XYZ file of C-alpha atoms in Angstrom:
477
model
C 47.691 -14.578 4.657
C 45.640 -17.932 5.154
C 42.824 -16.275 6.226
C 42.977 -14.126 2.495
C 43.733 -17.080 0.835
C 40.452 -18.835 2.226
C 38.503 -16.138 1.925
C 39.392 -15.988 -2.137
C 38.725 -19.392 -2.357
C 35.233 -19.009 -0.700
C 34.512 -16.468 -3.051
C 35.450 -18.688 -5.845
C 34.047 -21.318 -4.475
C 30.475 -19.089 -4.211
C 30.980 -17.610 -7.799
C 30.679 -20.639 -8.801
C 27.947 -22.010 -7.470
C 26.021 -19.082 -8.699
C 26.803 -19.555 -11.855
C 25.403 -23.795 -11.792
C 22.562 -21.781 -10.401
C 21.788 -19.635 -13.143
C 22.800 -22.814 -15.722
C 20.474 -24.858 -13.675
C 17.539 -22.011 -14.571
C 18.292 -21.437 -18.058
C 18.645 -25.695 -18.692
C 15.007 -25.827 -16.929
C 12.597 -28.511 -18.710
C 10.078 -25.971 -20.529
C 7.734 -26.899 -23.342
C 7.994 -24.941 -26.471
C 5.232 -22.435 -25.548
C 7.355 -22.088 -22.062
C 10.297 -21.021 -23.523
C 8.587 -18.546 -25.650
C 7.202 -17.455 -22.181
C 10.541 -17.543 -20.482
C 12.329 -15.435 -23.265
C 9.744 -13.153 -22.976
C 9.819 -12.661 -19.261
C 13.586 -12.595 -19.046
C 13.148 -9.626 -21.701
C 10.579 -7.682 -19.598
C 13.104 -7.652 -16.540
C 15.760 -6.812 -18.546
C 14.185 -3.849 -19.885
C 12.844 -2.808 -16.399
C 16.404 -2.885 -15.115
C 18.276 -1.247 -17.779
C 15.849 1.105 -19.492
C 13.441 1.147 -15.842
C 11.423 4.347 -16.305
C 9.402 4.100 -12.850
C 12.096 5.367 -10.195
C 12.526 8.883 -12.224
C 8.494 9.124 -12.447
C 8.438 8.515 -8.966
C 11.225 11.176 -8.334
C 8.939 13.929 -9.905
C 5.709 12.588 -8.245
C 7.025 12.641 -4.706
C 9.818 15.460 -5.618
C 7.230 18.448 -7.151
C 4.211 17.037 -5.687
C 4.620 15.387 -2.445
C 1.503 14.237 -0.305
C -1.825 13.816 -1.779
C -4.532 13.416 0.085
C -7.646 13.235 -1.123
C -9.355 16.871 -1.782
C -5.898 18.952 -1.797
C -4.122 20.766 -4.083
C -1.569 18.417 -4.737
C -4.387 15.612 -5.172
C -5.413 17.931 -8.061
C -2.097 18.481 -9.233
C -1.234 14.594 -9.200
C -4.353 13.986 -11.587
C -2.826 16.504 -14.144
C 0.744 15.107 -13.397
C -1.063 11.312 -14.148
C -2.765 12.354 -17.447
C 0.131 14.046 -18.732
C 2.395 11.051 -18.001
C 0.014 8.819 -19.761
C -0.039 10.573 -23.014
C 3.847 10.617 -22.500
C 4.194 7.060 -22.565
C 2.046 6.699 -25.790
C -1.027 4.567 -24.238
C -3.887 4.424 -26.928
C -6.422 6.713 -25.029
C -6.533 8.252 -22.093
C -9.231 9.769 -20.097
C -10.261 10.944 -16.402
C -13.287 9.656 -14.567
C -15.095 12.373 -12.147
C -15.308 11.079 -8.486
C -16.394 13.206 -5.617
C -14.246 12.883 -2.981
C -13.789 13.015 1.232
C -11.603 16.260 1.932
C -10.153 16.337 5.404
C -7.818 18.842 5.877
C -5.163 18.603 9.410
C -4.449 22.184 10.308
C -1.990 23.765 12.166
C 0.975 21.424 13.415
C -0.606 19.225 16.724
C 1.345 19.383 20.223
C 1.101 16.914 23.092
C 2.576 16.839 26.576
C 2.436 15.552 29.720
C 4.520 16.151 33.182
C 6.078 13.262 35.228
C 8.304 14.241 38.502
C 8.475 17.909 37.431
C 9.922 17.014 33.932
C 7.397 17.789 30.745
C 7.812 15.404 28.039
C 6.738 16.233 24.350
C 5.007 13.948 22.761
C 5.566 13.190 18.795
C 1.971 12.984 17.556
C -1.066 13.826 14.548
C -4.415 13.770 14.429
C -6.068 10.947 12.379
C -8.047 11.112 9.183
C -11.578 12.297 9.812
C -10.945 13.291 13.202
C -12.523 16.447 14.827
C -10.299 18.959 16.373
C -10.327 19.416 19.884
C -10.732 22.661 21.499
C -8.975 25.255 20.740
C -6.897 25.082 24.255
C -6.816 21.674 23.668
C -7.563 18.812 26.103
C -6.027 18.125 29.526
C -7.276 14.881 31.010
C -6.008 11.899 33.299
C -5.347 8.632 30.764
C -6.654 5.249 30.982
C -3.744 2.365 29.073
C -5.842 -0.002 27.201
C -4.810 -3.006 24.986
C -7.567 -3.680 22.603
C -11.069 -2.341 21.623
C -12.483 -5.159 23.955
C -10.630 -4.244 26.949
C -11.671 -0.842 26.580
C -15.743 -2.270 26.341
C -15.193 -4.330 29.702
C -14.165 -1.161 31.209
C -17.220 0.745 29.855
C -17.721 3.730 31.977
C -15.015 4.325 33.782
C -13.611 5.559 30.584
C -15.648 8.770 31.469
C -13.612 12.035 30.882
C -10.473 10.317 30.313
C -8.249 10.688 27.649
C -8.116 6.383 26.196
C -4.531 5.177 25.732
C -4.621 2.321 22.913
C -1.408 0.835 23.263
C -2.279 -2.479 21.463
C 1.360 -3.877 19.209
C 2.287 -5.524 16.731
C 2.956 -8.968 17.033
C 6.052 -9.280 15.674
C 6.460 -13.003 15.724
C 4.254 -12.872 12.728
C 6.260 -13.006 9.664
C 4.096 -11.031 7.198
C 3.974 -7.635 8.731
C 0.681 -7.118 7.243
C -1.030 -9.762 9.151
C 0.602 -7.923 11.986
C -1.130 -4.758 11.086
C -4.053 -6.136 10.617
C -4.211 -7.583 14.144
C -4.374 -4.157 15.837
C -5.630 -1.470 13.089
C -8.909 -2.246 14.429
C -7.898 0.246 17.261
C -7.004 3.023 15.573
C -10.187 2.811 13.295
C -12.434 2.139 15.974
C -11.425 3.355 19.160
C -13.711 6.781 19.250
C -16.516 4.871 18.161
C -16.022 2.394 21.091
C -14.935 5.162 23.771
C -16.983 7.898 22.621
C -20.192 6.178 23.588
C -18.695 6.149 27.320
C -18.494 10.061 27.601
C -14.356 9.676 27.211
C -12.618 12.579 26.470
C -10.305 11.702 23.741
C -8.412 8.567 21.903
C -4.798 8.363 21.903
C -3.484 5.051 19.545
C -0.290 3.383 19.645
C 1.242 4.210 15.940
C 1.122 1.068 13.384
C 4.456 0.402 13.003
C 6.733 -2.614 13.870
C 9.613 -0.125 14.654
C 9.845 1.859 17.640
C 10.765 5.274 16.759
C 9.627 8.844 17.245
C 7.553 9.498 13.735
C 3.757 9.528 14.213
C 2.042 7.345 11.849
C -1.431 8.443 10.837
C -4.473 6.656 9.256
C -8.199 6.439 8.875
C -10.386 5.872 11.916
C -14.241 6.176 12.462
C -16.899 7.351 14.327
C -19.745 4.841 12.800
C -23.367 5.098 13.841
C -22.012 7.486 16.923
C -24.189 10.640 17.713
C -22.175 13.828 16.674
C -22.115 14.921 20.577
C -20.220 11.717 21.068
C -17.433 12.209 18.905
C -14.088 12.591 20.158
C -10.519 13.724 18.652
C -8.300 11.266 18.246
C -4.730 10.781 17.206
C -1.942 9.131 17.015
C 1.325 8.632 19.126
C 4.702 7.472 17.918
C 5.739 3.751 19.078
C 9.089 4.955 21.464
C 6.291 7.783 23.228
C 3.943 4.484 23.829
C 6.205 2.769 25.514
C 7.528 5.861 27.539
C 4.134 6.661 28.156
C 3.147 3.304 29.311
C 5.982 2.995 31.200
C 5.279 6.477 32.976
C 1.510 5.600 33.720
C 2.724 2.449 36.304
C 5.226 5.413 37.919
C 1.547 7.366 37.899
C -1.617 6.486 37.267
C -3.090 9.619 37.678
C -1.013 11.819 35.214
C -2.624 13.907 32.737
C -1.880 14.218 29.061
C -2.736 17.087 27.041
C -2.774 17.666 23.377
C -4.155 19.932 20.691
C -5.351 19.079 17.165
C -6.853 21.563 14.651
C -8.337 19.125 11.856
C -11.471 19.680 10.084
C -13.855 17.715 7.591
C -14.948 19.834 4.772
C -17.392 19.463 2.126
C -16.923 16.450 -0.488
C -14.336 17.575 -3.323
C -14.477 16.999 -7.207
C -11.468 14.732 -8.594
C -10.759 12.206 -10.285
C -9.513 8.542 -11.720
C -6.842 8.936 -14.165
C -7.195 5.985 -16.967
C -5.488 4.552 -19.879
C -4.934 2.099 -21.471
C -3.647 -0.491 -24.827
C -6.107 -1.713 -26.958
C -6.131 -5.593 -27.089
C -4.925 -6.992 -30.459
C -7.824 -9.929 -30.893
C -9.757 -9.054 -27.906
C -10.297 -5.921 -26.851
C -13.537 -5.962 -25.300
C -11.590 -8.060 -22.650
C -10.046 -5.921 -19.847
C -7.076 -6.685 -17.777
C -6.696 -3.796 -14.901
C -3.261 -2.537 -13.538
C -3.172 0.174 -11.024
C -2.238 1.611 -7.368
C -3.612 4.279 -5.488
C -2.505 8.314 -6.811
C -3.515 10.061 -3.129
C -1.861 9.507 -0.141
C -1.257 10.895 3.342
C -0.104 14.352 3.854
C 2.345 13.586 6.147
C 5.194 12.513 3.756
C 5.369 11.823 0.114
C 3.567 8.411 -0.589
C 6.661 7.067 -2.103
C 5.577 3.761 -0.638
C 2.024 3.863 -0.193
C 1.554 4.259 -3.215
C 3.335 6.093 -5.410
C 4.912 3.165 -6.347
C 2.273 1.395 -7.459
C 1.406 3.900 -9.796
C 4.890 4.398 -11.598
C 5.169 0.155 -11.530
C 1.694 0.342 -12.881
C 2.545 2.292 -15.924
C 6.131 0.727 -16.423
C 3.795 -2.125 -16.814
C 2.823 -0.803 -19.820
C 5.734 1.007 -20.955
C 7.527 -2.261 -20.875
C 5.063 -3.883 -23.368
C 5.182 -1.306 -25.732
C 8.998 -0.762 -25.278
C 9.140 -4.777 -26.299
C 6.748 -4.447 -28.493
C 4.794 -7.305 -27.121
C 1.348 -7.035 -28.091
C -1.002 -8.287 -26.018
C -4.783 -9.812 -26.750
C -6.615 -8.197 -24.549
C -6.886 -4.477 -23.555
C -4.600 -3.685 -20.603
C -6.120 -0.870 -18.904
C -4.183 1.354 -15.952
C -5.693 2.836 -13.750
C -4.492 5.393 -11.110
C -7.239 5.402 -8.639
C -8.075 8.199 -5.971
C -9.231 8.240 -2.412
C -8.250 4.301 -1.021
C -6.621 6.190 1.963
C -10.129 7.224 3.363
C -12.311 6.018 1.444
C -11.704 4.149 -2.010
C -14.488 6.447 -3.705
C -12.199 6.090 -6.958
C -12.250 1.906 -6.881
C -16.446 2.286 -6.116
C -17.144 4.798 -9.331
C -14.367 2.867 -11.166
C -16.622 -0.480 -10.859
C -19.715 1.409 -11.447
C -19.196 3.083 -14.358
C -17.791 -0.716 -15.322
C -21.286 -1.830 -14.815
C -22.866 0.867 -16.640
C -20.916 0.611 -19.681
C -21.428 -3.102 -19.349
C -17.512 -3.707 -19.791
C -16.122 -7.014 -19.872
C -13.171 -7.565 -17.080
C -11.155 -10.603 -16.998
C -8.065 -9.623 -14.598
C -7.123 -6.858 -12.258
C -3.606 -6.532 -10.620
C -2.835 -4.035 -8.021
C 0.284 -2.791 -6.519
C -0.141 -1.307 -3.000
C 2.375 -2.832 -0.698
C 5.364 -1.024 -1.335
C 8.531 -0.719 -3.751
C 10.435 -3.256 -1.927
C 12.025 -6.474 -3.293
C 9.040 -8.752 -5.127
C 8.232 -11.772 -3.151
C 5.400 -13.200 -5.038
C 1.378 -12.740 -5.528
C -1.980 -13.463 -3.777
C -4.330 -14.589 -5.674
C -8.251 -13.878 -5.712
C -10.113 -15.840 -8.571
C -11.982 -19.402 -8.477
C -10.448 -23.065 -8.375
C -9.570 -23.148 -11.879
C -7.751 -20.095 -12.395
C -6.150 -20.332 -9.363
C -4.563 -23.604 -10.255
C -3.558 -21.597 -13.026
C -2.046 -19.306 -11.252
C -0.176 -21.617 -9.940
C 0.900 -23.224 -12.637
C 3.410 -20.626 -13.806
C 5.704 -20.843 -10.405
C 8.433 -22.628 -12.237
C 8.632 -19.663 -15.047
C 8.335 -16.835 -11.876
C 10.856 -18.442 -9.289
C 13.941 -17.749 -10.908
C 13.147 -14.357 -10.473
C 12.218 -14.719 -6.587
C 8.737 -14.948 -7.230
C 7.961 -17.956 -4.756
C 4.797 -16.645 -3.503
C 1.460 -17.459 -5.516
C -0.656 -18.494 -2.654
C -4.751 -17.993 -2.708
C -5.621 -14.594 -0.750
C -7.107 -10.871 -0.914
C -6.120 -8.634 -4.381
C -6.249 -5.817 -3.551
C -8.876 -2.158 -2.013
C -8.937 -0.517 -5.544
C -9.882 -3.754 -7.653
C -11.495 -5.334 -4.944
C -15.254 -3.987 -6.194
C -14.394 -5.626 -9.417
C -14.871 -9.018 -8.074
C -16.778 -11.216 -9.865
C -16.871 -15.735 -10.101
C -14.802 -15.050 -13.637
C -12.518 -12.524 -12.590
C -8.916 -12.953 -11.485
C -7.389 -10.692 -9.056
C -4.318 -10.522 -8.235
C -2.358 -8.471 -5.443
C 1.467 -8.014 -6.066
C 3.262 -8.937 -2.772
C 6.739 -7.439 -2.392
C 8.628 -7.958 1.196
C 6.680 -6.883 3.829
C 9.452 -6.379 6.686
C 10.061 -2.500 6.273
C 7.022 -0.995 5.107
C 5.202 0.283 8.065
C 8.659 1.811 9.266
C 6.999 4.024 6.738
C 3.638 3.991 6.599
C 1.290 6.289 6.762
C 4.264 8.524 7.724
C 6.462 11.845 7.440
C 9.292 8.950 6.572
C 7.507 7.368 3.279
C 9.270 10.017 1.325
C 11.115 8.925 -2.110
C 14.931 8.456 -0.421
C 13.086 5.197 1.219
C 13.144 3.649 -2.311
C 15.776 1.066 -4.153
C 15.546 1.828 -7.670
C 16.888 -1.599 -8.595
C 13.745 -2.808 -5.907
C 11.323 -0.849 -7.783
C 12.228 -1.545 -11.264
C 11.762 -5.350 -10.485
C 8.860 -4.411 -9.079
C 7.526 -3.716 -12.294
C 8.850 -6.511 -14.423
C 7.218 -8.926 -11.531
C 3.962 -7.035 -12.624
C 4.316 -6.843 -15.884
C 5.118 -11.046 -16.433
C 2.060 -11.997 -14.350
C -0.084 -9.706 -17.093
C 1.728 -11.154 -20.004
C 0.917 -14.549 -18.176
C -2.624 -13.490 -17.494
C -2.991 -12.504 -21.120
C -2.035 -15.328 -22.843
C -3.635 -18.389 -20.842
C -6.100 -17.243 -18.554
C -9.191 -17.533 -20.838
C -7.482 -20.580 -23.090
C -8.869 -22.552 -19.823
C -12.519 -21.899 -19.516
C -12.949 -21.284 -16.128
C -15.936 -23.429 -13.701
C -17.249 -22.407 -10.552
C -15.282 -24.167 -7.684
């Protein structure tokens, strides 16, 4: 009974504390112009959270589309999904922009095995994107366990006719699992241009994931300046078979691995960009970009990565026409094709910005995943940066600490210019390569209530962006 007791009173006790909280918010010190801004912002999120269109778009795109990579059928089908979506939510025009496009297609299911002591192991594994097949009775060769793309140079050629283990981590004392990722990609980009030059045989890569499981993560790898005789298939591993594997190869060096892959790079395919957008009230020729990436992996449904970047993308939009907040400059969204191996989209996108000698002020991309909102990174110069800044106190309450100086972005990356500000929305990194790149990243994976404020997040830093980002004229650093 005294345990109950204190436990009600805790809760009390914690009610309440919450509630100084939220009084301590709402009694903030704004300016006049602030609290405009702050009524404004609380109204996007509460329209994303009660009225929230993204998480049933993202239902239908994953649902009765799936996977679309770049080239396939669904690709296609996503454009026309994209377009008709668009006109849906009432944007003033919308259009598509012709891109030719990589089409690598994976082919029949891969296998891997390997015997140890009379016991054959299978091996959860998939070819990477733009990988050649192997034969077609696949490859049997003794494996060589390397850590890094350097280890495997100082080895040189002794890697001759073996099949090259990368079983580089992450380094998971690193907070931001994309800093993690980025610390050992390099492997799985580059590891048949590295090894192929030393007659190997094959690549094998450690999956990109901080998890250790038994799904296969795929992903774009290389074969750069490499004569064709020199390339080699290579694929992926899941993390658990890695560390079985590695912990096999001390038991025996000399075991052999074998797998089979049946992936093929065909001709470049037609597709497209799918774009629309609001015409600015006092200044349209000014264009602020919001957008993800509409292909993705074949493997699952690019629920993450980046389906939902495209629905918050739109539900940018939505909200502003929902709220009828008009805004001064065109807002232009953009569902871009091909960053997965690629970004052909993001390249004609900027190109055809140049040619038509359009006037961009902002871009904002969402390709980290639907998880909770953390924050932004921000690309621009000194003075808008500052800027930037500025607005923490109206974005905090909301758990948007985050608005430190960093990259934007793949898709609005090209767009990068001294008077441009990019932005990169940065939700919580800590479970996103459990499903990237990944039969996993399918829609169950995603909190509505994540996604939705997902979208207001994007949708306040535009309104933000739209009202005082050119009041300031902006200087060179």
């Amino acid at each position: 009974m005294k345990k109950l007791l204190l436990l009600f009173l805790s809760s009390i006790l914690l009610i309440s504390c919450n509630q100084k909280q939220e009084k301590i918010i709402d009694n903030t010190q704004f300016s006049a112009e602030e609290k405009i801004d702050s009524t404004n912002i609380k109204t996007l999120f509460n329209s994303a959270l009660t009225e929230g269109k993204s998480y049933e778009w993202l239902r239908d795109l994953t649902q009765n589309i799936g996977g679309r990579l770049s080239g396939s059928p669904e690709a296609e089908k996503a454009v026309i999904w994209g377009e008709k979506l668009m006109k849906e939510v009432g944007l003033d025009s919308v259009w598509l922009q012709p891109v030719m496009v990589p089409h690598w297609v994976r082919g029949e299911k891969e296998v891997a095995t390997y015997t140890i002591n009379n016991i054959q192991k299978d091996v959860p594994i998939c070819a990477l994107g733009f990988s050649i097949a192997t034969p077609k009775t696949g490859i049997l060769a003794e494996v060589i366990e390397v850590k890094s793309l350097k280890e495997a140079e100082e080895i040189g050629e002794k890697l001759r006719g073996k099949i090259i283990f990368f079983n580089g981590a992450f380094d998971n004392t690193i907070i931001n699992t994309f800093q993690a990722y980025g610390g050992c990609a390099g492997q799985r980009y580059a590891g048949a241009m590295v090894c192929g030059k030393f007659g190997a045989k094959a690549v094998i890569v450690r999956s990109m994931t901080n998890s250790i499981d038994d799904y296969p993560h795929t992903g774009t790898m290389s074969y750069g300046d490499l004569p064709k005789e020199q390339y080699i298939p290579t694929a992926a591993i899941s993390s658990r078979a890695a560390e079985i594997l590695s912990a096999d190869l001390k038991k025996d060096p000399t075991l052999k691995f074998y797998f089979k892959q049946n992936c093929e790079t065909l001709a470049d395919a037609p597709s497209f960009n799918v774009v629309g957008e609001i015409k600015g009230a006092k200044t349209p020729e000014n264009i602020m970009v919001v957008g993800g990436h509409l292909d993705s992996w074949d493997l699952g449904e690019g629920a993450h990565d980046d389906g939902a970047g495209i629905v918050q993308s739109l539900e940018v939009a939505y909200l502003f026409k929902k709220n009828n907040i008009k805004l001064k400059n065109t807002l232009r969204v953009v569902f871009f094709m091909n960053e997965e191996n690629g970004i052909r989209g993001a390249l004609k996108y900027a190109e055809l910005a140049k040619l038509n000698k359009e006037k961009h002020i902002a871009g904002l991309e969402s390709d980290e995943g639907g998880h909770t909102p953390r924050g932004f990174s921000i690309d621009a110069n000194t003075v808008n940066t500052k800027l930037l800044q500025s607005w923490k106190k109206l974005l905090t309450p909301y758990g948007l600490h985050d608005l430190d100086k960093g990259s934007s972005g793949a898709d609005i990356s090209p767009l990068k210019a001294e008077n441009v500000t990019l932005v990169g929305y940065k939700p919580d990194s800590q479970r996103y390569f459990d499903y990237h790149h990944s039969s996993t990243d399918t829609f169950d994976k995603v909190n509505k209530r994540e996604l939705e404020l997902g979208s207001a997040s994007m949708a306040s830093i535009i309104y933000l962006m739209d009202k005082y980002l050119y009041s300031n004229t902006p200087v060179k650093p």
